[in-house]
mmCIF file of C-alpha atoms in Angstrom:
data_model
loop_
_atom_site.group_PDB
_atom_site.id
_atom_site.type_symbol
_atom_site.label_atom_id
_atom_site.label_comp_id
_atom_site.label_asym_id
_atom_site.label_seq_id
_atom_site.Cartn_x
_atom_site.Cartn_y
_atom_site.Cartn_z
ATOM 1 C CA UNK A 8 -114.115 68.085 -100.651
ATOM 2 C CA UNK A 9 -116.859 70.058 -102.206
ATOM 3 C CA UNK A 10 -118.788 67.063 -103.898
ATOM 4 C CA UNK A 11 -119.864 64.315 -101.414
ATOM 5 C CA UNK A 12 -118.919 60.596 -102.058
ATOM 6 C CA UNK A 13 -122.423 59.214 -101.130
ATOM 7 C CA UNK A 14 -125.765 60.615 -101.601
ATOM 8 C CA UNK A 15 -127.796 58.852 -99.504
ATOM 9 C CA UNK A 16 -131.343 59.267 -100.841
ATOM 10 C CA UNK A 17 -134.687 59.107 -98.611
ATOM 11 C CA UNK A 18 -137.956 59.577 -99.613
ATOM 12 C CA UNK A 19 -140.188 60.430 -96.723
ATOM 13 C CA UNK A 20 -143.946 60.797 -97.029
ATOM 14 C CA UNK A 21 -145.753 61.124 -93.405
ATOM 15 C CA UNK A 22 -142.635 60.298 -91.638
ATOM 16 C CA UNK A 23 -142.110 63.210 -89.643
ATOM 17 C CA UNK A 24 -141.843 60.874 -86.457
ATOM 18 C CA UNK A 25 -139.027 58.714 -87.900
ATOM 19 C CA UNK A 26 -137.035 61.505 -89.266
ATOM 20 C CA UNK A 27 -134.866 62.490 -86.461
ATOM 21 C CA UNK A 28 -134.084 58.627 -85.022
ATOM 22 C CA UNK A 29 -133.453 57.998 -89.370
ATOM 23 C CA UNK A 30 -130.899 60.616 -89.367
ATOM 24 C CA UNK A 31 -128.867 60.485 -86.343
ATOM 25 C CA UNK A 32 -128.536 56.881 -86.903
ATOM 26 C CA UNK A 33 -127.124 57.375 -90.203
ATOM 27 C CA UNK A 34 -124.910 60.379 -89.479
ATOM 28 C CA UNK A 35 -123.249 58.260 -86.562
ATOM 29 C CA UNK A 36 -122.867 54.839 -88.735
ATOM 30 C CA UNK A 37 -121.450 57.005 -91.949
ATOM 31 C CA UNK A 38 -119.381 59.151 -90.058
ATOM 32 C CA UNK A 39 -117.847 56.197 -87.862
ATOM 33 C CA UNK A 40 -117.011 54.686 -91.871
ATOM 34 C CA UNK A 41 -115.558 57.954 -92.241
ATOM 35 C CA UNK A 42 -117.544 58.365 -95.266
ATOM 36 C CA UNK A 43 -118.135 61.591 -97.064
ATOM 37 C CA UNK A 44 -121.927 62.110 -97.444
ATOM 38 C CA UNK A 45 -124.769 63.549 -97.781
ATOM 39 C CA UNK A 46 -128.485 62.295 -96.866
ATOM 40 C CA UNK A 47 -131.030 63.500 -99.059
ATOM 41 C CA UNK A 48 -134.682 63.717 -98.286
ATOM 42 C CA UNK A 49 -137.289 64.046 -100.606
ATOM 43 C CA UNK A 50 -140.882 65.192 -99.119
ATOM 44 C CA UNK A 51 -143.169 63.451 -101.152
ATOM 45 C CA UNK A 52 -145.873 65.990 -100.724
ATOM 46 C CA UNK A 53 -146.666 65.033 -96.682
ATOM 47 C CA UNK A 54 -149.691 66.105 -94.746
ATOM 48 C CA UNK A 55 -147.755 65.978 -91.089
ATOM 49 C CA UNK A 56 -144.826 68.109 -90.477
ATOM 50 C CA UNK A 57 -142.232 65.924 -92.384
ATOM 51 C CA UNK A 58 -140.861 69.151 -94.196
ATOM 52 C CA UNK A 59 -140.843 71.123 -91.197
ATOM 53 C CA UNK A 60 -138.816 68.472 -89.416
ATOM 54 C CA UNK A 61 -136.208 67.945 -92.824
ATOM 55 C CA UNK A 62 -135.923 72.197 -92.491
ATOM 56 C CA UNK A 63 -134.676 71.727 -88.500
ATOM 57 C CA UNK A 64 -132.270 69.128 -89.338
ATOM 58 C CA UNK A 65 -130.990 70.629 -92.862
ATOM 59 C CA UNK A 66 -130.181 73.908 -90.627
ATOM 60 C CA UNK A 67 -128.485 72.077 -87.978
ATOM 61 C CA UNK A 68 -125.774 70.381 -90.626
ATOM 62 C CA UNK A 69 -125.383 71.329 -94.069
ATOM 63 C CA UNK A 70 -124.964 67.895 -95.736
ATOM 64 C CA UNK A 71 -128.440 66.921 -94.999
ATOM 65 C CA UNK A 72 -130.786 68.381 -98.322
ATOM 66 C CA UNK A 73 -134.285 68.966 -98.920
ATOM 67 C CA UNK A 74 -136.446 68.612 -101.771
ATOM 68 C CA UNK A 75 -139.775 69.083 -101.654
ATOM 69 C CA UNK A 76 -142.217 68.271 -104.125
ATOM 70 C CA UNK A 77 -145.677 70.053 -105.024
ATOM 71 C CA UNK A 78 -148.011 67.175 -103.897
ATOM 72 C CA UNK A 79 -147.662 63.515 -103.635
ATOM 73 C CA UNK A 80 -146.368 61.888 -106.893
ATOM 74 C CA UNK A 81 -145.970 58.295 -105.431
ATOM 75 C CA UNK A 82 -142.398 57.066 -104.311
ATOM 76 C CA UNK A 83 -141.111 56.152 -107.841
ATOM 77 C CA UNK A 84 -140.926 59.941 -108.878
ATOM 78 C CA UNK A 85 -139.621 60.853 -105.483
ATOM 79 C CA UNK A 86 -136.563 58.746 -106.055
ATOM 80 C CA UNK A 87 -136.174 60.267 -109.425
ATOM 81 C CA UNK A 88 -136.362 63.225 -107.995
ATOM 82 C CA UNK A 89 -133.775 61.997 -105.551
ATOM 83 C CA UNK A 90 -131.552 60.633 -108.169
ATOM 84 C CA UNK A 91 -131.823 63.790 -110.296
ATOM 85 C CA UNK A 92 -130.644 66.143 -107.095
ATOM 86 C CA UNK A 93 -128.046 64.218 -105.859
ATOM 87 C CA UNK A 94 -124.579 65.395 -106.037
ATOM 88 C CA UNK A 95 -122.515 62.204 -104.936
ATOM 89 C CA UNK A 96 -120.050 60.185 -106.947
ATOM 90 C CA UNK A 97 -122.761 57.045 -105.563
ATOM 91 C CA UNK A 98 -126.388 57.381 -104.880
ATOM 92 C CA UNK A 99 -127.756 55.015 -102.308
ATOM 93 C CA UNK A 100 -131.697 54.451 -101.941
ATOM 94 C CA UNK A 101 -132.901 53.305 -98.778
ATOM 95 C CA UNK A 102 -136.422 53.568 -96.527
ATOM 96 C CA UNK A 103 -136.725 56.258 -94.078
ATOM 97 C CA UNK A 104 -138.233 53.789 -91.627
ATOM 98 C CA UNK A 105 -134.914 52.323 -90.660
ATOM 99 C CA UNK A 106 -136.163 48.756 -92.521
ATOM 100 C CA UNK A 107 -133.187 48.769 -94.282
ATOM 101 C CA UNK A 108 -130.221 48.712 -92.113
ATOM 102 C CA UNK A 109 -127.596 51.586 -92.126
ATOM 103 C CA UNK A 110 -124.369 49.230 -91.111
ATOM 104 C CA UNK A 111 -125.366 47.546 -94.685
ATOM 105 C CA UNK A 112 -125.324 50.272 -96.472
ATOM 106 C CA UNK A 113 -121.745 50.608 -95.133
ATOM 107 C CA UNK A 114 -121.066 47.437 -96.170
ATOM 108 C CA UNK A 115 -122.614 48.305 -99.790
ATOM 109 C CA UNK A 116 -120.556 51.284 -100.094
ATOM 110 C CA UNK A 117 -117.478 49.295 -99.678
ATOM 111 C CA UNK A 118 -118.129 46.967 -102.172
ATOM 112 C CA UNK A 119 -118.405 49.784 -104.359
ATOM 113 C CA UNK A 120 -115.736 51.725 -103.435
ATOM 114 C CA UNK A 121 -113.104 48.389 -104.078
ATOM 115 C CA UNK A 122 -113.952 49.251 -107.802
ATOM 116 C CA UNK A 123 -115.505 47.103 -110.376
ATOM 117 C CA UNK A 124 -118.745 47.376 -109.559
ATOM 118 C CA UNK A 125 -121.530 49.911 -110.389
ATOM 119 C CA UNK A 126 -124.313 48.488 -108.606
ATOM 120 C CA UNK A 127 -125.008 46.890 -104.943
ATOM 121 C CA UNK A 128 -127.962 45.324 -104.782
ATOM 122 C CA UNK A 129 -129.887 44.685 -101.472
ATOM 123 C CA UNK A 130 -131.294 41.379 -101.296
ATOM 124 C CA UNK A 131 -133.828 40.787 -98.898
ATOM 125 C CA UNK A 132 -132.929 37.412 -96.749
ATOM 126 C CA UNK A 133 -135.401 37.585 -94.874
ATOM 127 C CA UNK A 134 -138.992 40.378 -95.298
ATOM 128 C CA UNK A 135 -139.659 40.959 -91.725
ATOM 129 C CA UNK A 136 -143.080 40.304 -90.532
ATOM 130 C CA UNK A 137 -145.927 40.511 -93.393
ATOM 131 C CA UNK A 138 -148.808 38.805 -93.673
ATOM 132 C CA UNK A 139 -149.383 35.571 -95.881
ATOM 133 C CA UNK A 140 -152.131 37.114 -97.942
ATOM 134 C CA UNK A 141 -149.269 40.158 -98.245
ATOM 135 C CA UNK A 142 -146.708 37.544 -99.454
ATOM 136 C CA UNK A 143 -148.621 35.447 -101.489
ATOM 137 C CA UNK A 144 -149.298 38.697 -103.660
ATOM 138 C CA UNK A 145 -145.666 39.808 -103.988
ATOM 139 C CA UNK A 146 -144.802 36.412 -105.081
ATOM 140 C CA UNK A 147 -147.292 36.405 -107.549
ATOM 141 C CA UNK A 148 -145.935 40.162 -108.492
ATOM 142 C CA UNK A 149 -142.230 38.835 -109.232
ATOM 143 C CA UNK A 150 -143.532 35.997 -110.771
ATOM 144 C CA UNK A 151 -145.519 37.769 -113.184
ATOM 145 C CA UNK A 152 -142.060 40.403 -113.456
ATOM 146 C CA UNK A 153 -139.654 37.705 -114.426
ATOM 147 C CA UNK A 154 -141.845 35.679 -116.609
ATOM 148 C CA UNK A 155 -142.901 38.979 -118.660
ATOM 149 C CA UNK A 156 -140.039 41.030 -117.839
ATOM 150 C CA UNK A 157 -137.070 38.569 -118.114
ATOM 151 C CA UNK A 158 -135.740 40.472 -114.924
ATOM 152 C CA UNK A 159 -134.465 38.498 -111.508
ATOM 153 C CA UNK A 160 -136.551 40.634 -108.959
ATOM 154 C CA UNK A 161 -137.762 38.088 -106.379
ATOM 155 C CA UNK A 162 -136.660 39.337 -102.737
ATOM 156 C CA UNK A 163 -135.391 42.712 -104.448
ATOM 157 C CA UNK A 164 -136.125 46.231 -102.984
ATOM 158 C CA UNK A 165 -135.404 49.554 -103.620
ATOM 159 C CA UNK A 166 -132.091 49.701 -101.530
ATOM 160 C CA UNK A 167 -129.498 49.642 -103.688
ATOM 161 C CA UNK A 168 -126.333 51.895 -104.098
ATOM 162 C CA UNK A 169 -125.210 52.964 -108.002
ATOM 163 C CA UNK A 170 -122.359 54.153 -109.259
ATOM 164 C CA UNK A 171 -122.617 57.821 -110.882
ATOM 165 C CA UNK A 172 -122.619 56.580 -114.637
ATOM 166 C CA UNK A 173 -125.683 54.653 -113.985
ATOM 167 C CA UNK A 174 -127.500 57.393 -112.209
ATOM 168 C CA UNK A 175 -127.040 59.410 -114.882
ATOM 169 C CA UNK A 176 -128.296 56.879 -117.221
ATOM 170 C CA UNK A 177 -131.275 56.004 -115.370
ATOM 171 C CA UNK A 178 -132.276 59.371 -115.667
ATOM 172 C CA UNK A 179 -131.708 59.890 -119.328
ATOM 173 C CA UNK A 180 -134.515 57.289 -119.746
ATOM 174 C CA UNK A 181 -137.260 59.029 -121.152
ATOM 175 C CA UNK A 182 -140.099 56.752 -119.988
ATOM 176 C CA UNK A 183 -142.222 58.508 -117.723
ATOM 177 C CA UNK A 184 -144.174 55.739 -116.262
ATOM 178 C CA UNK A 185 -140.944 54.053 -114.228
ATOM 179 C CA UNK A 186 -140.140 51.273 -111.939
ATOM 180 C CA UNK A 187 -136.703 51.703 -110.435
ATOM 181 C CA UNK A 188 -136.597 48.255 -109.676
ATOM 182 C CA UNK A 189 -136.405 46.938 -112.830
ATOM 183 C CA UNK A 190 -134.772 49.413 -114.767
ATOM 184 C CA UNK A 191 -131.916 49.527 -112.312
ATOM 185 C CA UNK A 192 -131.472 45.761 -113.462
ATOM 186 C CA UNK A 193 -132.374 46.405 -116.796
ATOM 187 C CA UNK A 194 -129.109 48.380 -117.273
ATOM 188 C CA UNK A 195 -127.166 46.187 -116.669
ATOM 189 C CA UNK A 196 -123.452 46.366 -115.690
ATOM 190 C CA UNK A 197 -121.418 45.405 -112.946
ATOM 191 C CA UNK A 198 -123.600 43.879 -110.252
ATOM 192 C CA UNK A 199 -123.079 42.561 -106.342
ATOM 193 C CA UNK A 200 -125.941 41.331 -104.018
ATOM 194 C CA UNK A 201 -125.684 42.013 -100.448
ATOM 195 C CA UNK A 202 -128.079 40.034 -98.663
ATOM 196 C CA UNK A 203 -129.812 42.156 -95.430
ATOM 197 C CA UNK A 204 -132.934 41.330 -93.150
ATOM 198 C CA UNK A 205 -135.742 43.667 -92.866
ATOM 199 C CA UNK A 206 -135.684 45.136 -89.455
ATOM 200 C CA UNK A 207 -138.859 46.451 -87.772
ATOM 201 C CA UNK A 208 -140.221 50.057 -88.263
ATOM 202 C CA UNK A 209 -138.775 52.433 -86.332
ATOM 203 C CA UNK A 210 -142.319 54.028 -85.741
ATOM 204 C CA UNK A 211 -145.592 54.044 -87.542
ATOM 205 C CA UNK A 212 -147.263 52.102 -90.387
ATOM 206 C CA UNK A 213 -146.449 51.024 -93.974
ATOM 207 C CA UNK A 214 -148.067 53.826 -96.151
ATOM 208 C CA UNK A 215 -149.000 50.372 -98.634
ATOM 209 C CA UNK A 216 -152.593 49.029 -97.895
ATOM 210 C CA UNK A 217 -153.946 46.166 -99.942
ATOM 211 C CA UNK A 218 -155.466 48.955 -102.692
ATOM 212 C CA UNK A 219 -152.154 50.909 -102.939
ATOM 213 C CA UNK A 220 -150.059 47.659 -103.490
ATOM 214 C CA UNK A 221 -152.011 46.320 -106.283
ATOM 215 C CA UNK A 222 -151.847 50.011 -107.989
ATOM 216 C CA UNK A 223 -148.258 49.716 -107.938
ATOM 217 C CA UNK A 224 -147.836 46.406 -109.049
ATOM 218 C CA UNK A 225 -150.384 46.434 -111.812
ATOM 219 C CA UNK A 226 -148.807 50.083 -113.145
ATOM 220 C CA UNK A 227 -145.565 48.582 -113.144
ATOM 221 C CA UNK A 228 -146.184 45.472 -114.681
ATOM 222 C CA UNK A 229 -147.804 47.366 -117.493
ATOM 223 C CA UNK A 230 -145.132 49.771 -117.316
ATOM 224 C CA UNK A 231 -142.437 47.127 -117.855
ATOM 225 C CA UNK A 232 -143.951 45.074 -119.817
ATOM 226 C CA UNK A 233 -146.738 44.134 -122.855
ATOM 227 C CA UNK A 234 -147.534 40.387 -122.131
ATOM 228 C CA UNK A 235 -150.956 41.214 -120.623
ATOM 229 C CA UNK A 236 -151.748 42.226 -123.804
ATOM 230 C CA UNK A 237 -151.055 38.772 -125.163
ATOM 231 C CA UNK A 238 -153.595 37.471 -122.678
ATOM 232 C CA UNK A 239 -155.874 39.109 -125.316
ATOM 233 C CA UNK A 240 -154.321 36.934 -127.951
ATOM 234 C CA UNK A 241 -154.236 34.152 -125.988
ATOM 235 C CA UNK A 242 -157.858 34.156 -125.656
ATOM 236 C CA UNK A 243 -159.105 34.794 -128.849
ATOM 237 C CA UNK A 244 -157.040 32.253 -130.085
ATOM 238 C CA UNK A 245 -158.746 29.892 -127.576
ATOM 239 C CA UNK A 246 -162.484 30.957 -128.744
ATOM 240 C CA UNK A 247 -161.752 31.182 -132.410
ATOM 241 C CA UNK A 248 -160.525 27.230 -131.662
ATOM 242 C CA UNK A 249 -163.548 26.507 -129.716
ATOM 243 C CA UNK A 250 -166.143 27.763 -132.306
ATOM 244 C CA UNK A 251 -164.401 25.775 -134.888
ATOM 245 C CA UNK A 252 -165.418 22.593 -132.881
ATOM 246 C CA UNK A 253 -169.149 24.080 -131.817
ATOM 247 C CA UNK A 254 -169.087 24.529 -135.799
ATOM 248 C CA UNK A 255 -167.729 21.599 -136.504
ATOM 249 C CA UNK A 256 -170.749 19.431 -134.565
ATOM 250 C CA UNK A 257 -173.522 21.671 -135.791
ATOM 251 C CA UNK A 258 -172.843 21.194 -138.553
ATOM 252 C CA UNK A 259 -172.198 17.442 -138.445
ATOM 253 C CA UNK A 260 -175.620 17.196 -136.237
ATOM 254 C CA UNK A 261 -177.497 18.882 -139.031
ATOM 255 C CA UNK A 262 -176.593 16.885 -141.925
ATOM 256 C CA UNK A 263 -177.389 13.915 -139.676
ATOM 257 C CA UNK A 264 -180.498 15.281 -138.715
ATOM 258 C CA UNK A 265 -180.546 15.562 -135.235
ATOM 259 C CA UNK A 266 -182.743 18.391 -133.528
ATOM 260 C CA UNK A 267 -180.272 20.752 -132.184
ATOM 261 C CA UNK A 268 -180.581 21.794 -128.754
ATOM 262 C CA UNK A 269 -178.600 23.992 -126.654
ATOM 263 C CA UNK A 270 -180.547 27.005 -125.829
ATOM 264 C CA UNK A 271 -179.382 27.249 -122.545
ATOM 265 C CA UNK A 272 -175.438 26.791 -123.608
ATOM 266 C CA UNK A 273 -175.764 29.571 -126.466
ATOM 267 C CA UNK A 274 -176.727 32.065 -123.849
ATOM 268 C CA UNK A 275 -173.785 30.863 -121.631
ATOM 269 C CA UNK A 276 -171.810 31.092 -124.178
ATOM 270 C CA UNK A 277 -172.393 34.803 -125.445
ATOM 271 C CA UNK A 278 -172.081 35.598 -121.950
ATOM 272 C CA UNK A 279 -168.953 34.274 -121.476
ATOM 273 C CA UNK A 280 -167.563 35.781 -124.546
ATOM 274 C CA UNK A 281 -168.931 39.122 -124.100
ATOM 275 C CA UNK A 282 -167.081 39.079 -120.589
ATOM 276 C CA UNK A 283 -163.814 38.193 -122.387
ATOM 277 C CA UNK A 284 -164.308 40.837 -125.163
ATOM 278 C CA UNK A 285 -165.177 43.819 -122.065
ATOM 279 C CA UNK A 286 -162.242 42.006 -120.485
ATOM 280 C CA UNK A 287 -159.816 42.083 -123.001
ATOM 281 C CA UNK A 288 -160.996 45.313 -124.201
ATOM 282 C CA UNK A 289 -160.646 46.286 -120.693
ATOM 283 C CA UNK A 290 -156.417 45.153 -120.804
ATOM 284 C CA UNK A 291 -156.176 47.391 -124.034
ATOM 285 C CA UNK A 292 -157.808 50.496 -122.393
ATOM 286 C CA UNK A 293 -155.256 50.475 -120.166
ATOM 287 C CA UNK A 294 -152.050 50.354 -122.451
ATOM 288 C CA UNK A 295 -153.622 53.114 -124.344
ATOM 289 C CA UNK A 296 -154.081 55.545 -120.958
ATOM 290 C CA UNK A 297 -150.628 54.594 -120.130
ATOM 291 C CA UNK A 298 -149.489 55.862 -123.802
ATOM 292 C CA UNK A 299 -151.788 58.778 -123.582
ATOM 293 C CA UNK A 300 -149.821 59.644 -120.338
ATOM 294 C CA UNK A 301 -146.473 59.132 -121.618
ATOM 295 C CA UNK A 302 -147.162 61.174 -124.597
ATOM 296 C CA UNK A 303 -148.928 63.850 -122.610
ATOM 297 C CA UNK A 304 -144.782 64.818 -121.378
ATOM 298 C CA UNK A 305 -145.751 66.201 -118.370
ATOM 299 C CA UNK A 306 -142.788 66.126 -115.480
ATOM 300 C CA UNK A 307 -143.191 62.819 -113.271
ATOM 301 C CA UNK A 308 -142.676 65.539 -110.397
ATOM 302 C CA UNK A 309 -142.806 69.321 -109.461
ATOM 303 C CA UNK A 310 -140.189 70.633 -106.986
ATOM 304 C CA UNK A 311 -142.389 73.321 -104.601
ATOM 305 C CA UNK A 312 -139.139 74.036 -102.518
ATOM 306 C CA UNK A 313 -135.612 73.143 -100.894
ATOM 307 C CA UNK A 314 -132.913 73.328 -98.919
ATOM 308 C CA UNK A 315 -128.647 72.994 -98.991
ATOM 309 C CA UNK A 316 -129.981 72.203 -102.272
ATOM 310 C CA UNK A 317 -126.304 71.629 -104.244
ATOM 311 C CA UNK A 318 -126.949 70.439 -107.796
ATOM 312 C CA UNK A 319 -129.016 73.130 -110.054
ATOM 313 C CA UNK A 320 -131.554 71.496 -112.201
ATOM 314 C CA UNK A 321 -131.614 72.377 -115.620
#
């Protein structure tokens, strides 16, 4: 067979230490499946010798590939990039830090493979060890996802295996600004959950500090949705109620002639509503840079080089 089954696809930024235990691992579970494969790496611009270390392995077996991009463009366009490069009749998405497990990936793979499904999603039953500050955020994040979104994403991740026809139309979508998350489940179609637990790193740290995870979640929630921009409705609505009633008794304390008093409160109040305007104003800006990006059409990534590259990119 010329064309693998699986692409297994890996983005890797700084993991040059995990790259060797990733890979041996998953040659030995896929090849014990007797699975046709190949494992896909993308270099998401790295500063360590990731690249270097995806070159040693890609020359040592042909069905491992290399893609690396020009500089870091953040793991969304990396799996794009992935998605767009792979050759298999299924793509699979996984970590490179061995958090997701390769014997459920297997298991994935045979779900699809019985037919009449196009996507196996991995469910998280249990996150591994994170911090309650960390978890109290990402419940927050699906919260605000599935309230604004309509979209089931609580305990979600980015493993997942598709079938071909999705893959292609996931990257048909024009959007620039994606979350592979949601638009995976935005799709639609033929849907399993396979439930897995988060096993520790193999080595290292999570590249996602407290500054980096509220970047993502705030460019995806805006990416995936326009309720924060009712928040500005929302609010006005509130004021334009509120200075109805603050009209309402100034005026009814002036006909009655009652010495209106307040300075204090108007100051308060024109500082609270010059907040909300900045604020809202604020919510707005940021719709319209995301707009100005999308309509900029730049490429969400820039491929510096490769190797056993397979698929030619028009």
């Amino acid at each position: 067979m010329d064309t693998p089954v699986l692409s297994v696809i890996i983005p890797a930024y700084n993991e040059g230490p995990v790259l060797t235990i990733t890979t041996e691992h998953l040659q030995t579970v896929l090849s014990e499946a007797n699975i046709f494969y190949e494992i896909l790496f993308v270099d998401d611009g790295s500063t360590d010798d990731t690249w270097q270390q995806i070159e040693s392995l890609a020359k040592k077996d042909t069905r491992i590939v290399g893609v690396k991009l020009s500089r870091n463009f953040g793991k969304e366009s990396a799996m794009l990039a992935g998605l767009e490069h792979a050759t298999g009749s299924a793509c699979a998405l996984m970590d490179c830090d061995m958090q997701h497990p390769p014997s459920t990936l297997v298991e994935m793979y045979n779900v699809w493979k019985s037919g009449n499904v196009d996507v196996v999603e991995g469910v998280k039953q249990s996150r591994g060890k994170e911090s309650l500050i960390y978890k109290g955020f990402s419940n927050l994040f699906y919260y605000l996802i599935e309230r604004t979104g309509k979209i089931k994403l609580r305990d979600a991740s980015d493993f997942q295996l598709l079938d071909r026809r999705v893959v292609d139309i996931i990257i048909r979508l024009p959007e620039r600004q994606r979350f592979f998350r949601a638009l995976s489940s935005w799709v639609g179609f033929n849907r399993k959950e396979i439930f897995f637990t988060v096993e520790p790193r193999a080595s290292g740290t999570s590249k996602f500090n407290f500054y980096t995870s509220t970047k993502y979640a705030l460019n995806n929630i805006t990416s995936f949705s326009s309720a924060p921009l009712q928040i500005v409705t929302i609010t006005g609505t509130i004021f334009f109620i509120l200075s109805i009633v603050l009209g309402i008794q100034t005026l009814v304390l002036w006909i009655s002639g009652e010495a209106i008093e307040g300075f204090t409160t108007v100051i308060l109040l024109l500082l609270i509503i010059g907040a909300m305007i900045m604020f809202s104003m604020g919510i707005m800006g940021y719709f319209i840079g995301k707009i100005y990006e999308e309509t900029k059409y730049r490429p969400p990534y820039l491929v510096e080089t490769s190797v056993n590259q397979k698929k030619t990119q028009s």
